[in-house]
Amino acid sequence: MALWGHPDFRRLWMGDTISQFGATVGMTVVPLLAAGVLNATPFEMGLLAAASTMAFLVIGLPAGVWVDRMRRKPLMIAMDVCRAALLLSVPVAWWLDLLTLPQLIAVSLAVGVCTVFFDVAYQSYLPSLVGRGQLVEGNSKLQASLSVAEVSGPAIGGYAAQFLGAANGVLATGLGYLSSAFFLVRIRTVEPTPERHPDPNLRREIAEGLRFVFGNVTLRMIVACTGTSNFFHGIQNAVLILFLLNTVGLNEGTTGLLFSAGGVGGVLGAAFAYRIGLLVGQARMIWLIPLLTWPFTLTLPFVSDGWGLVLPMVGSAVTAFGVVVYNVGQVSYRQAICPDHLLGRMNASIRWVVWGSTPLGALLGGGLGTWIGIVPTLWVSLIGSVLGMLWVLFSPLRTMRDLPTEASVDAHG
């Protein structure tokens, strides 16, 4: 495929792979640290889960405007360095016997702010680096990076927490972000100068991005699908670690292994997303693949130690396969139809909803876990996340096969 011979894309891909590896280790060891060492309650776990994505809700919209006003590569490098410094403070505090749950929450909030800017810039940078004709291939490879990290990261994070201590595992996350910055610095492609509004106005520019997203019926359905599923996934984040450690009785290493099963499915999804798009249609796969795969997540509550891990691991792998293929399709679709000058605001507007719903779900999950119990809350989260696919199932995507070949300024598609 063409992008194998694209040196700067390879650098972006390598940096992203290392960064995602560190992030997935961190996503495992930070809640394990809170639950297993700091003895966090369900409500406190909900706060911690909410903290990591709260920034998308609070500053997501203005971040899109600011990203559209500046070059994206230097911004991504700065955000990688800041995330590294923040996360490396966790093992330092642990070594000094000063680590507390408020520090974990504060670090998660600050890292979330950096992630908002990095992710909006990153998704807006790809079209200028590889061109619109190679978006599906580029997104497939980048999703492969995420999936490979999800295979190995949680298992390594779980066993690192078990044998070395969870705080030491956070080192991998910080070092991963520094490595990502190193590879981004080496990208040589000259980034186009951002278009400047003759009369910049933050509120008006935010509104322009929102109108583009919510004036397009297909984008509205994609946002509703992803936002609904993420909201219920946020509920799951608040109780899943407590369910696996306290209710089922798994150890940290086995918990990481279970999470890694989803990564295996994600690797396969990323590997085959491009071919699936050619076979069934790049637009059609956005609704068809979730319909066939997402219901397998309902196997998770039946987990137990030993052979009882097999069914939930298979279910997690199949579900992750579908999630990755869906993400490749929907991200490529929205990049394909959006004009260059709106890419930052389009991505920020969508992430404001789809990631902003996650901390709200996490806060609700913490409350539900305390009120109705951990297992009923887990069932609520899983059923709700599956039903999120109904938005795209009954959207105009049903009448489309492939992605548009040109960006559109029409907000009413």
Coordinates of C-alpha atoms in Angstrom, one line a residue:
M1 CA 0.0 0.0 0.0
A2 CA 1.1 3.5 -0.8
L3 CA 1.7 4.8 2.8
W4 CA 4.4 2.2 3.5
G5 CA 6.6 4.4 1.3
H6 CA 5.7 7.7 3.0
P7 CA 8.5 8.5 5.4
D8 CA 6.7 11.2 7.3
F9 CA 3.6 9.1 7.7
R10 CA 5.9 6.3 9.1
R11 CA 7.3 8.7 11.6
L12 CA 3.8 9.8 12.7
W13 CA 2.8 6.1 12.8
M14 CA 5.8 5.1 14.9
G15 CA 5.3 8.0 17.4
D16 CA 1.6 7.2 17.7
T17 CA 2.3 3.5 18.3
I18 CA 4.7 4.2 21.2
S19 CA 2.4 6.8 22.6
Q20 CA -0.7 4.5 22.5
F21 CA 1.3 1.8 24.1
G22 CA 2.2 4.0 27.0
A23 CA -1.4 5.3 27.2
T24 CA -2.9 1.8 27.4
V25 CA -0.5 0.7 30.1
G26 CA -1.5 3.9 32.0
M27 CA -5.2 3.3 31.5
T28 CA -4.8 0.0 33.3
V29 CA -2.4 0.8 36.1
V30 CA -3.9 4.1 37.2
P31 CA -7.3 2.7 38.1
L32 CA -5.5 -0.4 39.6
L33 CA -3.4 2.0 41.7
A34 CA -6.6 3.7 42.9
A35 CA -8.6 0.6 43.6
G36 CA -5.9 -1.8 44.9
V37 CA -3.5 0.6 46.7
L38 CA -5.4 3.7 47.6
N39 CA -8.7 1.8 48.3
A40 CA -10.9 4.0 46.2
T41 CA -14.7 3.7 46.6
P42 CA -17.0 3.2 43.6
F43 CA -17.8 7.0 43.7
E44 CA -14.1 7.9 43.8
M45 CA -13.5 5.5 40.9
G46 CA -16.2 7.3 39.0
L47 CA -14.5 10.6 39.7
L48 CA -11.2 9.3 38.5
A49 CA -12.7 7.8 35.3
A50 CA -14.5 11.1 34.7
A51 CA -11.4 13.2 35.2
S52 CA -9.5 11.7 32.3
T53 CA -12.1 12.9 29.7
M54 CA -13.8 15.8 31.5
A55 CA -11.6 18.3 29.5
F56 CA -13.4 17.3 26.2
L57 CA -16.6 18.6 27.7
V58 CA -15.2 21.7 29.3
I59 CA -12.7 23.1 26.7
G60 CA -13.4 20.9 23.6
L61 CA -15.1 23.5 21.5
P62 CA -12.6 26.4 22.0
A63 CA -9.8 24.0 21.5
G64 CA -11.0 23.3 17.9
V65 CA -10.9 27.1 17.1
W66 CA -7.4 27.4 18.5
V67 CA -6.2 24.3 16.6
D68 CA -7.5 25.8 13.4
R69 CA -5.5 29.0 14.1
M70 CA -2.1 27.3 14.5
R71 CA 0.2 24.7 13.0
R72 CA -0.7 21.3 14.3
K73 CA 2.7 19.5 14.5
P74 CA 4.3 21.8 17.1
L75 CA 1.1 21.7 19.2
M76 CA 1.2 17.9 19.2
I77 CA 4.8 17.8 20.3
A78 CA 4.2 20.3 23.1
M79 CA 1.2 18.3 24.4
D80 CA 3.2 15.0 24.4
V81 CA 5.9 16.7 26.5
C82 CA 3.4 18.1 29.0
R83 CA 1.6 14.7 29.3
A84 CA 4.9 13.0 30.0
A85 CA 5.9 15.5 32.8
L86 CA 2.5 15.2 34.4
L87 CA 2.4 11.4 34.5
L88 CA 6.0 11.1 35.6
S89 CA 5.0 13.0 38.8
V90 CA 2.9 9.9 39.9
P91 CA 5.8 7.5 40.4
V92 CA 7.9 10.3 42.0
A93 CA 5.1 11.0 44.5
W94 CA 4.8 7.2 45.1
W95 CA 8.5 6.8 45.8
L96 CA 8.4 9.7 48.3
D97 CA 5.3 8.2 49.9
L98 CA 3.2 11.3 49.1
L99 CA 0.8 9.9 46.5
T100 CA -2.9 10.6 47.1
L101 CA -6.1 10.0 45.2
P102 CA -6.6 13.8 44.7
Q103 CA -3.2 13.9 43.0
L104 CA -4.3 11.1 40.7
I105 CA -7.5 12.9 39.8
A106 CA -5.7 16.2 39.2
V107 CA -3.1 14.5 37.0
S108 CA -5.8 12.8 35.0
L109 CA -7.6 16.2 34.5
A110 CA -4.5 17.9 33.3
V111 CA -3.5 15.1 31.0
G112 CA -7.0 15.2 29.7
V113 CA -6.6 18.9 28.7
C114 CA -3.4 18.0 26.8
T115 CA -5.1 15.1 25.2
V116 CA -8.0 17.3 23.9
F117 CA -5.5 19.5 22.0
F118 CA -3.4 16.6 20.8
D119 CA -6.3 14.6 19.5
V120 CA -8.0 17.4 17.7
A121 CA -4.7 18.5 16.1
Y122 CA -3.8 14.9 15.3
Q123 CA -7.0 14.1 13.4
S124 CA -6.9 17.5 11.6
Y125 CA -3.2 17.0 10.6
L126 CA -3.6 13.6 8.9
P127 CA -5.4 14.9 5.7
S128 CA -2.6 17.5 5.0
L129 CA 0.1 14.8 5.6
V130 CA -1.3 12.0 3.4
G131 CA -4.0 13.5 1.3
R132 CA -7.8 12.7 1.3
G133 CA -7.4 9.8 -1.1
Q134 CA -5.4 7.8 1.5
L135 CA -7.5 8.6 4.6
V136 CA -8.9 5.1 5.0
E137 CA -5.5 3.5 4.6
G138 CA -3.9 6.0 7.0
N139 CA -6.6 5.6 9.7
S140 CA -6.5 1.8 9.4
K141 CA -2.8 1.8 10.1
L142 CA -3.2 4.3 13.0
Q143 CA -6.0 2.2 14.4
A144 CA -3.7 -0.8 14.1
S145 CA -1.2 1.0 16.3
L146 CA -3.9 1.5 18.9
S147 CA -5.0 -2.1 18.7
V148 CA -1.5 -3.5 19.1
A149 CA -1.0 -1.3 22.1
E150 CA -4.3 -2.6 23.5
V151 CA -3.2 -6.2 23.1
S152 CA 0.0 -5.8 25.0
G153 CA -0.5 -2.7 27.1
P154 CA -3.2 -3.8 29.5
A155 CA -1.6 -7.2 30.1
I156 CA 1.9 -5.7 30.8
G157 CA 0.2 -3.0 32.9
G158 CA -1.7 -5.6 34.9
Y159 CA 1.4 -7.8 35.6
A160 CA 3.5 -4.7 36.2
A161 CA 1.0 -3.6 38.9
Q162 CA 1.0 -7.1 40.4
F163 CA 4.8 -7.6 40.5
L164 CA 6.4 -4.2 40.4
G165 CA 3.7 -1.9 41.8
A166 CA 1.1 0.1 39.9
A167 CA 2.8 3.4 40.4
N168 CA 6.0 2.1 38.6
G169 CA 3.8 1.1 35.7
V170 CA 2.9 4.7 35.1
L171 CA 6.5 5.3 34.0
A172 CA 5.8 3.5 30.7
T173 CA 3.0 6.0 29.9
G174 CA 5.2 9.1 30.5
L175 CA 8.1 7.6 28.6
G176 CA 5.8 6.7 25.7
Y177 CA 4.7 10.3 25.3
L178 CA 8.3 11.5 25.2
S179 CA 9.1 8.9 22.5
S180 CA 6.1 10.1 20.5
A181 CA 7.4 13.7 20.7
F182 CA 10.8 12.5 19.4
F183 CA 9.3 11.0 16.2
L184 CA 6.9 13.9 15.6
V185 CA 9.9 16.3 15.7
R186 CA 11.5 14.3 12.8
I187 CA 8.5 14.8 10.4
R188 CA 9.8 16.9 7.5
T189 CA 6.7 17.7 5.5
V190 CA 6.0 21.4 5.6
E191 CA 2.6 22.0 7.1
P192 CA 0.3 24.6 5.2
T193 CA -0.1 27.9 6.9
P194 CA -3.5 28.0 8.6
E195 CA -6.1 30.3 7.1
R196 CA -6.7 33.4 9.2
H197 CA -10.1 34.9 9.7
P198 CA -9.9 38.6 8.9
D199 CA -11.9 39.3 12.1
P200 CA -11.3 36.4 14.5
N201 CA -14.1 35.8 16.9
L202 CA -14.1 32.8 19.2
R203 CA -17.9 32.4 19.6
R204 CA -18.6 32.8 15.9
E205 CA -15.9 30.3 14.9
I206 CA -17.2 27.8 17.4
A207 CA -20.7 28.2 16.0
E208 CA -19.4 27.7 12.5
G209 CA -17.9 24.3 13.4
L210 CA -21.1 23.3 15.3
R211 CA -23.3 24.3 12.3
F212 CA -21.2 22.1 10.0
V213 CA -21.5 19.1 12.2
F214 CA -25.1 19.3 13.4
G215 CA -26.4 20.7 10.1
N216 CA -25.3 17.4 8.4
V217 CA -27.8 14.7 9.1
T218 CA -25.2 11.9 8.6
L219 CA -22.7 13.5 10.9
R220 CA -25.5 14.0 13.5
M221 CA -26.2 10.2 13.5
I222 CA -22.5 9.3 13.8
V223 CA -22.2 11.7 16.7
A224 CA -25.3 10.3 18.4
C225 CA -24.1 6.7 17.9
T226 CA -20.6 7.3 19.3
G227 CA -21.8 9.6 22.0
T228 CA -24.4 7.2 23.3
S229 CA -22.0 4.3 23.3
N230 CA -19.3 6.3 25.0
F231 CA -21.8 7.6 27.7
F232 CA -22.6 4.0 28.6
H233 CA -18.9 3.0 28.3
G234 CA -18.2 5.7 30.9
I235 CA -20.7 4.0 33.2
Q236 CA -18.8 0.8 32.7
N237 CA -15.4 2.4 33.4
A238 CA -16.6 3.4 36.9
V239 CA -17.4 -0.2 38.0
L240 CA -15.5 -2.7 35.7
I241 CA -12.3 -2.8 37.7
L242 CA -14.2 -3.2 41.0
F243 CA -16.4 -5.9 39.4
L244 CA -13.3 -7.9 38.2
L245 CA -11.2 -7.5 41.3
N246 CA -13.8 -7.5 44.1
T247 CA -16.9 -9.3 42.7
V248 CA -15.2 -11.9 40.4
G249 CA -12.0 -12.1 42.4
L250 CA -9.5 -11.9 39.5
N251 CA -5.9 -10.7 40.2
E252 CA -4.4 -7.7 38.5
G253 CA -2.5 -9.8 35.9
T254 CA -5.6 -11.7 34.9
T255 CA -7.6 -8.5 34.7
G256 CA -5.0 -7.1 32.3
L257 CA -5.1 -10.3 30.3
L258 CA -8.8 -10.0 29.9
F259 CA -8.5 -6.4 28.7
S260 CA -5.9 -7.5 26.2
A261 CA -8.3 -9.8 24.5
G262 CA -10.1 -6.8 23.2
G263 CA -6.9 -5.6 21.8
V264 CA -6.5 -8.8 19.7
G265 CA -9.8 -8.1 18.1
G266 CA -8.8 -4.5 17.6
V267 CA -5.6 -5.6 15.8
L268 CA -7.7 -7.7 13.4
G269 CA -10.2 -5.0 12.9
A270 CA -7.5 -2.5 12.0
A271 CA -5.8 -5.0 9.7
F272 CA -9.0 -5.8 7.8
A273 CA -10.8 -2.4 7.9
Y274 CA -9.4 -1.3 4.6
R275 CA -10.3 -4.6 2.9
I276 CA -13.8 -4.6 4.5
G277 CA -14.3 -1.1 3.1
L278 CA -13.5 -2.3 -0.4
L279 CA -15.7 -5.4 0.0
V280 CA -18.9 -4.0 1.6
G281 CA -18.3 -0.2 1.1
Q282 CA -16.5 2.3 3.2
A283 CA -19.7 4.0 4.3
R284 CA -21.7 0.9 4.6
M285 CA -19.3 -0.7 7.1
I286 CA -20.0 2.1 9.6
W287 CA -23.4 0.6 10.4
L288 CA -23.1 -3.1 9.2
I289 CA -20.1 -4.1 11.2
P290 CA -21.4 -2.8 14.6
L291 CA -24.7 -4.6 13.9
L292 CA -22.8 -7.9 13.6
T293 CA -20.3 -7.5 16.4
W294 CA -21.2 -5.1 19.2
P295 CA -23.8 -7.4 20.9
F296 CA -20.9 -9.8 21.8
T297 CA -20.0 -7.4 24.6
L298 CA -22.9 -8.9 26.6
T299 CA -20.7 -11.9 27.4
L300 CA -18.6 -9.8 29.9
P301 CA -20.7 -10.3 33.0
F302 CA -20.3 -14.1 32.7
V303 CA -16.6 -13.9 33.4
S304 CA -15.0 -16.1 36.0
D305 CA -11.5 -17.4 36.7
G306 CA -10.0 -20.3 34.7
W307 CA -12.0 -21.5 31.8
G308 CA -14.7 -18.9 32.6
L309 CA -12.4 -16.3 31.0
V310 CA -12.7 -17.8 27.5
L311 CA -16.2 -16.7 26.5
P312 CA -15.8 -13.1 27.7
M313 CA -12.4 -12.9 26.1
V314 CA -13.8 -14.0 22.7
G315 CA -16.7 -11.6 23.2
S316 CA -14.4 -8.7 23.9
A317 CA -12.3 -9.5 20.9
V318 CA -15.3 -9.6 18.5
T319 CA -16.7 -6.4 20.0
A320 CA -13.3 -4.6 19.7
F321 CA -13.0 -5.8 16.1
G322 CA -16.3 -4.1 15.3
V323 CA -15.5 -0.9 17.3
V324 CA -12.2 -0.4 15.4
V325 CA -13.7 -1.0 12.0
Y326 CA -16.5 1.5 12.9
N327 CA -14.0 4.1 14.0
V328 CA -11.9 3.7 10.9
G329 CA -15.0 4.2 8.8
Q330 CA -16.6 7.1 10.7
V331 CA -13.4 9.1 11.2
S332 CA -12.5 8.7 7.5
Y333 CA -16.0 9.8 6.5
R334 CA -15.9 13.0 8.5
Q335 CA -12.4 13.8 7.4
A336 CA -13.4 13.2 3.8
I337 CA -16.4 15.6 3.7
C338 CA -14.9 18.5 5.8
P339 CA -13.1 21.4 4.2
D340 CA -9.5 22.0 5.4
H341 CA -10.3 25.2 7.2
L342 CA -13.0 23.5 9.4
L343 CA -11.1 20.3 10.3
G344 CA -10.1 21.4 13.8
R345 CA -13.5 22.7 14.7
M346 CA -15.3 19.8 13.1
N347 CA -13.2 17.3 15.1
A348 CA -13.5 19.4 18.3
S349 CA -17.3 19.7 17.9
I350 CA -17.7 16.0 17.5
R351 CA -15.3 15.1 20.3
W352 CA -17.0 17.6 22.6
V353 CA -20.1 15.4 22.4
V354 CA -18.7 11.9 22.1
W355 CA -15.9 12.3 24.6
G356 CA -17.8 14.8 26.8
S357 CA -20.4 12.1 27.3
T358 CA -17.9 9.8 28.8
P359 CA -17.2 11.6 32.1
L360 CA -21.0 12.2 32.6
G361 CA -21.4 8.4 32.2
A362 CA -18.6 7.8 34.7
L363 CA -20.1 10.1 37.3
L364 CA -23.5 8.3 36.8
G365 CA -21.8 4.9 37.0
G366 CA -20.2 5.8 40.3
G367 CA -23.6 6.8 41.7
L368 CA -25.4 3.8 40.2
G369 CA -22.7 1.4 41.5
T370 CA -23.3 2.7 45.0
W371 CA -27.1 2.8 44.7
I372 CA -28.1 -0.4 42.8
G373 CA -24.8 -2.3 43.0
I374 CA -21.9 -3.1 40.7
V375 CA -23.3 -6.0 38.7
P376 CA -26.7 -4.3 37.8
T377 CA -24.7 -1.1 36.8
L378 CA -22.5 -3.2 34.5
W379 CA -25.5 -4.6 32.7
V380 CA -27.0 -1.1 32.2
S381 CA -23.7 0.0 30.7
L382 CA -23.3 -2.9 28.3
I383 CA -26.9 -2.9 27.0
G384 CA -26.9 0.9 26.5
S385 CA -23.6 0.8 24.6
V386 CA -24.9 -1.8 22.2
L387 CA -28.1 0.1 21.5
G388 CA -26.1 3.1 20.5
M389 CA -25.6 1.6 17.1
L390 CA -29.3 2.1 16.2
W391 CA -28.5 5.7 15.3
V392 CA -26.3 4.8 12.4
L393 CA -28.4 1.7 11.5
F394 CA -31.3 4.0 10.7
S395 CA -29.3 6.8 9.2
P396 CA -28.7 7.9 5.5
L397 CA -25.6 5.7 5.6
R398 CA -27.9 2.9 4.8
T399 CA -28.2 4.3 1.2
M400 CA -24.5 4.9 0.7
R401 CA -21.7 2.6 -0.2
D402 CA -18.5 4.6 -0.3
L403 CA -17.0 7.8 1.1
P404 CA -17.3 11.1 -0.9
T405 CA -14.2 11.9 -2.9
E406 CA -14.3 15.7 -2.2
A407 CA -14.9 17.9 0.8
S408 CA -18.2 19.6 0.9
V409 CA -19.1 23.0 2.3
D410 CA -22.8 22.0 2.4
A411 CA -23.8 21.6 6.0
H412 CA -27.1 20.0 5.2
G413 CA -26.0 16.7 3.5

